[in-house]
Short mmCIF file of C-alpha atoms and ligand atoms in Angstrom, two decimals:
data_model
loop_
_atom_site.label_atom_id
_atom_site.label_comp_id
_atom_site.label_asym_id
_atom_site.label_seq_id
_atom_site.Cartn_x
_atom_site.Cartn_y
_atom_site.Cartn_z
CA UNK A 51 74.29 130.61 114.38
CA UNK A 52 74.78 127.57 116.42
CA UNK A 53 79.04 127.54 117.12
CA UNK A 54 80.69 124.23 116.43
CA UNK A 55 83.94 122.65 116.67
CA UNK A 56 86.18 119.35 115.69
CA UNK A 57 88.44 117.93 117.33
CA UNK A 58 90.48 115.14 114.99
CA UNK A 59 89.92 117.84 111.99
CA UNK A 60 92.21 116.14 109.71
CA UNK A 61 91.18 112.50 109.83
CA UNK A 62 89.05 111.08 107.42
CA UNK A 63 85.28 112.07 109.31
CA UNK A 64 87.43 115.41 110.17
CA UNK A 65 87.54 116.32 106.69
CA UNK A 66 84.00 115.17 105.93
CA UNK A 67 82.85 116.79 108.58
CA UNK A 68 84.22 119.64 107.64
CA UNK A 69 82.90 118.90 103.72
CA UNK A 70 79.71 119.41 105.04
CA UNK A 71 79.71 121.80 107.53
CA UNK A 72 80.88 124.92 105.17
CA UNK A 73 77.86 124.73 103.55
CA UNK A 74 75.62 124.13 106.52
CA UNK A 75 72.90 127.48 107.10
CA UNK A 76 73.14 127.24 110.64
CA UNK A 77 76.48 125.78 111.43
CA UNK A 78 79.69 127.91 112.04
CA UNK A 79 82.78 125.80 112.48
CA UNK A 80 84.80 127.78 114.84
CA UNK A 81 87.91 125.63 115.13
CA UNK A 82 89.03 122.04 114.11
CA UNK A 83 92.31 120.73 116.02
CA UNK A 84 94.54 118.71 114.98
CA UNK A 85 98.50 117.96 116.95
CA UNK A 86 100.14 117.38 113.71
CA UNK A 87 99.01 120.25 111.65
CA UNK A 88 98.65 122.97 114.35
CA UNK A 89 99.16 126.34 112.13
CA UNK A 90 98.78 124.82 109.05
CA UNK A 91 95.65 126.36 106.70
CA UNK A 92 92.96 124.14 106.62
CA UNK A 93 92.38 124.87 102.90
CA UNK A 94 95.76 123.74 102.85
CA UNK A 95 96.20 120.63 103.96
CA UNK A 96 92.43 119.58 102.55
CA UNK A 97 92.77 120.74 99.18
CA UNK A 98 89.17 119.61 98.01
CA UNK A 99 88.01 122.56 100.78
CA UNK A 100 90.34 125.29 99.48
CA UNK A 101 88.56 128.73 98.67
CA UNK A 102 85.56 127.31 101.16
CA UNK A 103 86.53 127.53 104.19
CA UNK A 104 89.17 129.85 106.12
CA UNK A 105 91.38 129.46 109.25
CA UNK A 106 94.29 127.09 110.48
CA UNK A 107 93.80 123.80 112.50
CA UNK A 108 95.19 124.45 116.81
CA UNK A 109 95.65 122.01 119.06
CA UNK A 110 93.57 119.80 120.86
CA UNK A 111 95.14 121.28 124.06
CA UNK A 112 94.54 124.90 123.32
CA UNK A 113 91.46 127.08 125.04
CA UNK A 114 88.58 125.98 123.34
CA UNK A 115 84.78 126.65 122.99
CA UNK A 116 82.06 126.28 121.08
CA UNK A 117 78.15 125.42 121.47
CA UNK A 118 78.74 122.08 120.44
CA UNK A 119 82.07 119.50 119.42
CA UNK A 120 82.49 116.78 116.80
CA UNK A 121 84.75 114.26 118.84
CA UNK A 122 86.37 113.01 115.44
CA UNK A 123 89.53 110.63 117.11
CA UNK A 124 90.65 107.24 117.45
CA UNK A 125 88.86 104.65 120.43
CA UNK A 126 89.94 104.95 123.31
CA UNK A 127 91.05 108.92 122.94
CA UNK A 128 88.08 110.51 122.90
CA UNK A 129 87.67 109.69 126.73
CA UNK A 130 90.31 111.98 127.24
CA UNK A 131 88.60 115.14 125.85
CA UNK A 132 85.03 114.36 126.74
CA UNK A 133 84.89 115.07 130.54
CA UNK A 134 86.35 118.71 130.01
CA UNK A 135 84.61 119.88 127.08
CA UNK A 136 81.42 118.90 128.96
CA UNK A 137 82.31 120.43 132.00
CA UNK A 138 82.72 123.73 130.35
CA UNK A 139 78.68 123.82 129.09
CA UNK A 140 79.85 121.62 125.48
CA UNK A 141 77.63 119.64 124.05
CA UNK A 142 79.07 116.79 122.18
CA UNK A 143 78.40 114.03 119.41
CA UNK A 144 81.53 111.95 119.51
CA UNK A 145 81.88 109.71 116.76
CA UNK A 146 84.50 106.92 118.67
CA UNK A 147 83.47 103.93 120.16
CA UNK A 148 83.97 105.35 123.56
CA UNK A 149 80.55 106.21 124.66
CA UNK A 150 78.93 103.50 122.69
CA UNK A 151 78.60 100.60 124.76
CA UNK A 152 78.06 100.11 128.63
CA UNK A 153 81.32 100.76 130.44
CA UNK A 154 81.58 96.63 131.37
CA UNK A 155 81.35 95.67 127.66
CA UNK A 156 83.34 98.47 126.83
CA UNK A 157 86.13 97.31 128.64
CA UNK A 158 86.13 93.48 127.32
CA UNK A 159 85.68 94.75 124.11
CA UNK A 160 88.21 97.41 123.74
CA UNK A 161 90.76 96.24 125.98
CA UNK A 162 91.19 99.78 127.98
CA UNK A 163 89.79 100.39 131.40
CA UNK A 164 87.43 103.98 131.02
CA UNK A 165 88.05 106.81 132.29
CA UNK A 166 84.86 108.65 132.20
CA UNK A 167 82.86 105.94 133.81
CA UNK A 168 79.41 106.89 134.80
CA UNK A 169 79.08 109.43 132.31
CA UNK A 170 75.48 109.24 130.35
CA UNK A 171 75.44 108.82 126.51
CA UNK A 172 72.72 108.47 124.06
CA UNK A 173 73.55 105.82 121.16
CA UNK A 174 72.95 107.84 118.22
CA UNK A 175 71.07 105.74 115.49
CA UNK A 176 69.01 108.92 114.29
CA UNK A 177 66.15 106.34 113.23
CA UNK A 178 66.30 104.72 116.28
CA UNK A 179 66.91 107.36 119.25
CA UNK A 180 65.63 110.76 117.61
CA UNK A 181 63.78 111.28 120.79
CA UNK A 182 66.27 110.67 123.08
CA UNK A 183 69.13 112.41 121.08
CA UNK A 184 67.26 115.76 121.20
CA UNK A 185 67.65 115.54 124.80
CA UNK A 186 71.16 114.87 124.87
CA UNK A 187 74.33 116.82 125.94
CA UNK A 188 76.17 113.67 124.86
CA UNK A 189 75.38 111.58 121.53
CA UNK A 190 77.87 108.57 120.87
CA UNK A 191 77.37 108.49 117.02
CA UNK A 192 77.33 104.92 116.37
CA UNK A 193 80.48 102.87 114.31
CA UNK A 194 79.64 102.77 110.55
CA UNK A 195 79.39 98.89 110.27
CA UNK A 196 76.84 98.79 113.07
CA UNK A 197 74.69 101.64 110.49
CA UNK A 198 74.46 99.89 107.97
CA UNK A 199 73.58 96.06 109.62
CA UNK A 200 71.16 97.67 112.08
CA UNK A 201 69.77 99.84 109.80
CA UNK A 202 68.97 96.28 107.29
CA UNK A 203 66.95 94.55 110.00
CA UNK A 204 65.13 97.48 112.57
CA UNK A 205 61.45 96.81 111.34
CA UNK A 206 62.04 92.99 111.84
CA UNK A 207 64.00 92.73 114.63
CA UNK A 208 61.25 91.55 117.36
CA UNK A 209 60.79 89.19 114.72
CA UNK A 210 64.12 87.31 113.93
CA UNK A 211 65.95 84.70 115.47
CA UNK A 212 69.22 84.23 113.85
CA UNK A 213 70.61 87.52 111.83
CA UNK A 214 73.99 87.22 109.79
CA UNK A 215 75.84 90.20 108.26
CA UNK A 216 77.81 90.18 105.99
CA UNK A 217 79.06 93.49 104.72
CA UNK A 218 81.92 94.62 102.58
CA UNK A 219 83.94 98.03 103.40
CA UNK A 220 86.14 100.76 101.28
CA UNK A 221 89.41 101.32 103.01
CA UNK A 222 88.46 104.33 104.02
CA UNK A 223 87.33 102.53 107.08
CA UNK A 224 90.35 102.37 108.29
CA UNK A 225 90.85 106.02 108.52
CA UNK A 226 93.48 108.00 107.08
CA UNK A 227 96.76 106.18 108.25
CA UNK A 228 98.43 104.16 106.06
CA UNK A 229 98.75 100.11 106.53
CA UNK A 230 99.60 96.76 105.03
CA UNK A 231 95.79 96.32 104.78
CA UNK A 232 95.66 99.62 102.75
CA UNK A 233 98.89 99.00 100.53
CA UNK A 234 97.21 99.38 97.01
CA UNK A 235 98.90 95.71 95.74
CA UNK A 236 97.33 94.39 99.28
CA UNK A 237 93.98 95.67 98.51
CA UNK A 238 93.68 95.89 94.58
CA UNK A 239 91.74 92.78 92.87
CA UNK A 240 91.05 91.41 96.54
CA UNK A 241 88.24 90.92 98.99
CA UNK A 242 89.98 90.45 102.15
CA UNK A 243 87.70 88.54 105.31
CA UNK A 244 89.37 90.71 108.22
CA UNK A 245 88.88 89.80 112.16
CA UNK A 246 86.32 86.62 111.22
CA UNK A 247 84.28 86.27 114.72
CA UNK A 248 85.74 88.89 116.45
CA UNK A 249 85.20 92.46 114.92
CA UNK A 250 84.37 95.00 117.91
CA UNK A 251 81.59 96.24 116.19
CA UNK A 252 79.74 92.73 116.70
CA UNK A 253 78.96 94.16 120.21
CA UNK A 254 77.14 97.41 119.11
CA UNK A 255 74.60 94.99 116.91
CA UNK A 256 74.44 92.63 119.54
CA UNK A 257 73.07 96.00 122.12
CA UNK A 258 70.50 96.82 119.35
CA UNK A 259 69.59 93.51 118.14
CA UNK A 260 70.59 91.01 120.04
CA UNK A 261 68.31 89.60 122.84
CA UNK A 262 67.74 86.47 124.52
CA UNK A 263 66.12 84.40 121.18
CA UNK A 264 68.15 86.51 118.69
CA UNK A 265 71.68 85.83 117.78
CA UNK A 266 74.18 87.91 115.95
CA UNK A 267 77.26 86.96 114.06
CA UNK A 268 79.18 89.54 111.60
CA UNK A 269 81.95 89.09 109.27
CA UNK A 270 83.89 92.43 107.60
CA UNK A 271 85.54 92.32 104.70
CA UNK A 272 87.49 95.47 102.92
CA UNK A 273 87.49 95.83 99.25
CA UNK A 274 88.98 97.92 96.56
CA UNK A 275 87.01 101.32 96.71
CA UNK A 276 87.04 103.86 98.98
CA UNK A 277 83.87 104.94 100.56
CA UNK A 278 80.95 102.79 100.98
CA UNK A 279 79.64 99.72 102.99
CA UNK A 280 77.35 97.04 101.60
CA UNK A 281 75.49 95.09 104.05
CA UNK A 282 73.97 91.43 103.02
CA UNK A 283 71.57 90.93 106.44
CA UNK A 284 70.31 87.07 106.25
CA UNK A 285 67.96 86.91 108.82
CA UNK A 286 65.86 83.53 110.24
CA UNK A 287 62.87 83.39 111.58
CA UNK A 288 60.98 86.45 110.34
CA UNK A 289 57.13 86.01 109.30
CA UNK A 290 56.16 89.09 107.93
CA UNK A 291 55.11 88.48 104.24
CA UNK A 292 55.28 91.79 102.83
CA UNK A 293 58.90 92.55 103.84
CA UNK A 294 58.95 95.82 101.29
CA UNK A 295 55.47 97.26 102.52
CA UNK A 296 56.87 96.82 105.94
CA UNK A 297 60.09 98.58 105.51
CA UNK A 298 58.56 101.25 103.78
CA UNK A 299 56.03 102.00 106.60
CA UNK A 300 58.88 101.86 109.10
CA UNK A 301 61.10 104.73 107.71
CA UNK A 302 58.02 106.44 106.18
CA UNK A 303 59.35 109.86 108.03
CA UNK A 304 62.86 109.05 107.47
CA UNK A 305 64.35 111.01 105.18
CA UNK A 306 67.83 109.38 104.50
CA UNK A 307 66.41 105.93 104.54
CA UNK A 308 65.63 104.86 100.76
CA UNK A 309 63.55 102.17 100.79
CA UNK A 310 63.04 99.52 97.38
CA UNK A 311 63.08 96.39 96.27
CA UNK A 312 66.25 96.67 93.79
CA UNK A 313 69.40 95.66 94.93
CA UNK A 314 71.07 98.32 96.37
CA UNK A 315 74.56 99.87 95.07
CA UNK A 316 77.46 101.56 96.77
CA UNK A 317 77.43 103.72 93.92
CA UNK A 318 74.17 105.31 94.49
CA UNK A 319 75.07 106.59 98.00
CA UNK A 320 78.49 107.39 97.57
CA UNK A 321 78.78 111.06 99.19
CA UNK A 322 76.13 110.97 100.67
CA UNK A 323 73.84 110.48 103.71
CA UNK A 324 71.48 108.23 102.75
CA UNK A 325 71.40 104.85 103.27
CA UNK A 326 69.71 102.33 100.74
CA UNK A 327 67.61 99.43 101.43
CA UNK A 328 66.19 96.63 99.57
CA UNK A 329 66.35 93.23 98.15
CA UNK A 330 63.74 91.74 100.06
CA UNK A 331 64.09 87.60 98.97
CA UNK A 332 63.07 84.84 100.87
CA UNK A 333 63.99 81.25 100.66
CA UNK A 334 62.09 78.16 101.54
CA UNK A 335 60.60 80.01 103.75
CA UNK A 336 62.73 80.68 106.83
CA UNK A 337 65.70 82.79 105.51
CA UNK A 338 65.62 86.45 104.23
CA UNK A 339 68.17 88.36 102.66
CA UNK A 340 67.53 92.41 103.01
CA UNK A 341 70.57 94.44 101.17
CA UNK A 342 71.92 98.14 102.46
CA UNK A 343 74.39 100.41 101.04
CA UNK A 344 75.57 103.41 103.34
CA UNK A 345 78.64 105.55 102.28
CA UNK A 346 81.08 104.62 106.05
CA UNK A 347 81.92 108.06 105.80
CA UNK A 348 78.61 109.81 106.00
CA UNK A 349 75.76 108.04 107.19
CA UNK A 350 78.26 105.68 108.74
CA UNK A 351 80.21 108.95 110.49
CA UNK A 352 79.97 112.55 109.54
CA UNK A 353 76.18 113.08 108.14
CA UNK A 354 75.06 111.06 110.95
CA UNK A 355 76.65 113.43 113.97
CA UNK A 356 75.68 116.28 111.86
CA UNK A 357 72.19 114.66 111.74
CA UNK A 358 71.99 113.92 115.37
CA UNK A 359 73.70 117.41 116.03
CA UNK A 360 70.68 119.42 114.41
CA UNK A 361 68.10 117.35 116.61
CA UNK A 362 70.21 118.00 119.44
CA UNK A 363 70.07 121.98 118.39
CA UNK A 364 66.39 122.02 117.73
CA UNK A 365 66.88 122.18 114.10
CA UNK A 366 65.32 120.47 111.29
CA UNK A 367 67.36 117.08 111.01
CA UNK A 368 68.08 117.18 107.31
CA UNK A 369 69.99 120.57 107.71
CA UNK A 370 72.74 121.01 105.41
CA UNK A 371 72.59 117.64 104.66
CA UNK A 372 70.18 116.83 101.66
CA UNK A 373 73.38 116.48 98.99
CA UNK A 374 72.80 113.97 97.05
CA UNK A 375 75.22 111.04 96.16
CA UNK A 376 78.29 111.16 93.84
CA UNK A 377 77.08 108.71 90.29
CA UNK A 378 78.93 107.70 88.51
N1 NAP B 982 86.64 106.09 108.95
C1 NAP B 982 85.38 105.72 109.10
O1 NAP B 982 84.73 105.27 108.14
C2 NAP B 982 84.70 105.84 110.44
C3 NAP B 982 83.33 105.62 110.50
C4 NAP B 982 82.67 105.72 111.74
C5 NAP B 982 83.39 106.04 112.88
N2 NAP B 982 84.73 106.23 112.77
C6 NAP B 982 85.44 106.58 114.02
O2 NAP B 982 85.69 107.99 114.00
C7 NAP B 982 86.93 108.26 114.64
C8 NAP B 982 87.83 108.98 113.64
O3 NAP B 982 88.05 108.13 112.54
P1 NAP B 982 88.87 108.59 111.25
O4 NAP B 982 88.70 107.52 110.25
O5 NAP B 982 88.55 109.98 110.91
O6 NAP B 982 90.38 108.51 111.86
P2 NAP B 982 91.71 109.16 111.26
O7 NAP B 982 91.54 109.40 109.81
O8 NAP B 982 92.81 108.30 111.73
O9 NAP B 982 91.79 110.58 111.99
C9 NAP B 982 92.06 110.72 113.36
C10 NAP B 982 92.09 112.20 113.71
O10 NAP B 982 92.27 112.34 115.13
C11 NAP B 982 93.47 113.09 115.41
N3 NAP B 982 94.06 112.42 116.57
C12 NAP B 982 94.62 111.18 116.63
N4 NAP B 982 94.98 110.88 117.90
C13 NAP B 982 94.63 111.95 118.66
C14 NAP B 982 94.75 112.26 120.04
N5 NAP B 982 95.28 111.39 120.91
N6 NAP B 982 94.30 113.46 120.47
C15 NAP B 982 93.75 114.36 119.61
N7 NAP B 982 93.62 114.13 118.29
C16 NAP B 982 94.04 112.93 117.82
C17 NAP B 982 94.29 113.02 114.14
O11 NAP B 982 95.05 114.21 113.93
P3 NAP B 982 96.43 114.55 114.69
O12 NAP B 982 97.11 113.22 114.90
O13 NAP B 982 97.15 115.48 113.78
O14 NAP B 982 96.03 115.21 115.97
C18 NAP B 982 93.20 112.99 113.07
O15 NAP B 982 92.74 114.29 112.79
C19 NAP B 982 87.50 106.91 115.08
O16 NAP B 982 87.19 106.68 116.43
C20 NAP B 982 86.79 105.91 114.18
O17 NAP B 982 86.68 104.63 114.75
C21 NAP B 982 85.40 106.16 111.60
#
């Protein structure tokens, strides 16, 4: 058994982490931390995992160890827990923003100077880096936005010249404290545009996608459901007639990719890890609209650094993580 710990246990990806992990064959979660509810029963305070999984959460400061960590805290936090666990032989898939970016960007983009600078990271887009991720002591599990838009557009990315996403987000986004954005009469019967221009998450695209001839712009907006992002990528510029046949030779070996021509749903991913992909229209030629659902929670967070976490352990990637999505 491959030992594995949390820190952040009782966040949002905490808990889904954790959702996924007491079931996993090969993965045994040895502690979860949290500062809040140090000594309080996990089964406790995450009644959905009560009866499944023993032991309290400890602190983030207490002596800690384990083959591998889920960094599951807020940017610009996980920097402060990184550089030790390492030192003392952990590997680590930190789900943050922190190790995401070059440090230069990093630092325009999240306002904080780094602390860690130097330090090597692999970006971990599964479909993207599975090579480089099974290599890695240190996996920066990519922000659940950037999954789902970069996930749209991969096989035609040498291709485009303009891409625009557009994607709508469950408030679970947001993580688990409260806000004015997450008041239910806020947030019920509204779509609500949210940092037009400027999201931080623009950046991560732009170091996939982006390039010299491409240009990427992203607007978020949150909407009344919990779990789930739906992407709408309009890209310019693209050639490739068969759009569909070319998508589905792309993620051919993928397993959590779904590839068809429907119009994806949040509702057929919710729970899950898989992320859907399809529409494939074209207008007068030059514009193409490609649709993805992931649930921001899984593929977007938890499944994904469980996914790169079995590469990273030699195991097959799909590990404990072939559930398949909540409907209705
Ligand atoms: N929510 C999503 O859909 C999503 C998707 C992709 C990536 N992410 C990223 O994943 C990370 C976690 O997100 P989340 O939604 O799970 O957040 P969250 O619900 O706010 O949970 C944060 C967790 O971190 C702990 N924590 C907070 N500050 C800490 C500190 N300074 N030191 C140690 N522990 C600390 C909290 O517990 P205590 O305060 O009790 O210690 C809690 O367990 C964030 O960086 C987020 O951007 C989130």
């Amino acid at each position: 058994m491959v030992s594995v710990g949390i820190i952040g246990g009782t966040g949002y990806t905490g808990s889904e982490l954790l959702r996924f992990l007491v079931n996993h064959p090969s993965f045994d979660v040895v502690f979860a931390t949290s500062r809040s509810k140090e000594g309080v029963e996990i089964g406790e305070y995450i009644p959905s995992l009560r009866g499944l999984i023993e032991g309290e959460f400890v602190s983030p400061d207490s002596s800690l160890d384990a083959d591998l960590v889920f960094t599951a805290v807020p940017h610009t936090k996980a920097m402060d827990y990184v550089p030790s666990l390492m030192e003392r032989g952990m590997r680590v898939v930190d789900l943050s923003a922190d190790y995401r970016l070059p440090f230069g960007v990093y630092e325009n983009v999240y306002e904080k100077e780094h602390v860690d600078f130097g330090r090597e990271a692999v970006y971990g887009l599964t479909e993207f880096n599975r090579n480089k991720i099974e290599k890695a002591d240190l996996v920066a599990n990519p922000g659940c936005y950037p999954t789902g838009a970069i996930l749209s557009c991969l096989p035609v990315r040498d291709e485009a010249d303009k891409i625009i996403f557009d994607s709508k987000s469950g408030i679970s986004g947001a993580g688990a404290q409260p806000s004015s954005a997450s008041h239910f009469p806020n947030l019920d019967g509204n779509i609500n545009p949210y940092k037009v221009t400027k999201h931080r998450h623009q950046a991560e695209m732009k170091m996939i996608l982006g390039s010299k001839t491409t240009s990427i712009y992203f607007t978020p907006h949150v909407i009344p459901a919990v779990r789930g992002i739906l992407t709408t990528a309009h890209i310019f510029g693209c050639g490739t007639l068969d759009l569909e046949q070319k998508y589905m030779e792309y993620y051919r070996d993928d397993h959590f990719i779904r590839v068809y021509s429907d119009i994806p749903k949040l509702s057929s991913v919710r729970g899950s890890n898989y992320a859907d992909i399809g529409c494939f229209a074209r207008e007068d030629g030059d514009r193409i609209v490609i649709v993805s659902a992931i649930d921001n929670l899984v593929k977007g967070a938890a499944g994904q650094a469980i996914q790169n976490a079995n590469i990273m352990m030699g195991l097959a990637e799909e590990t404990g993580l072939k559930t398949p999505p909540l409907s209705p």
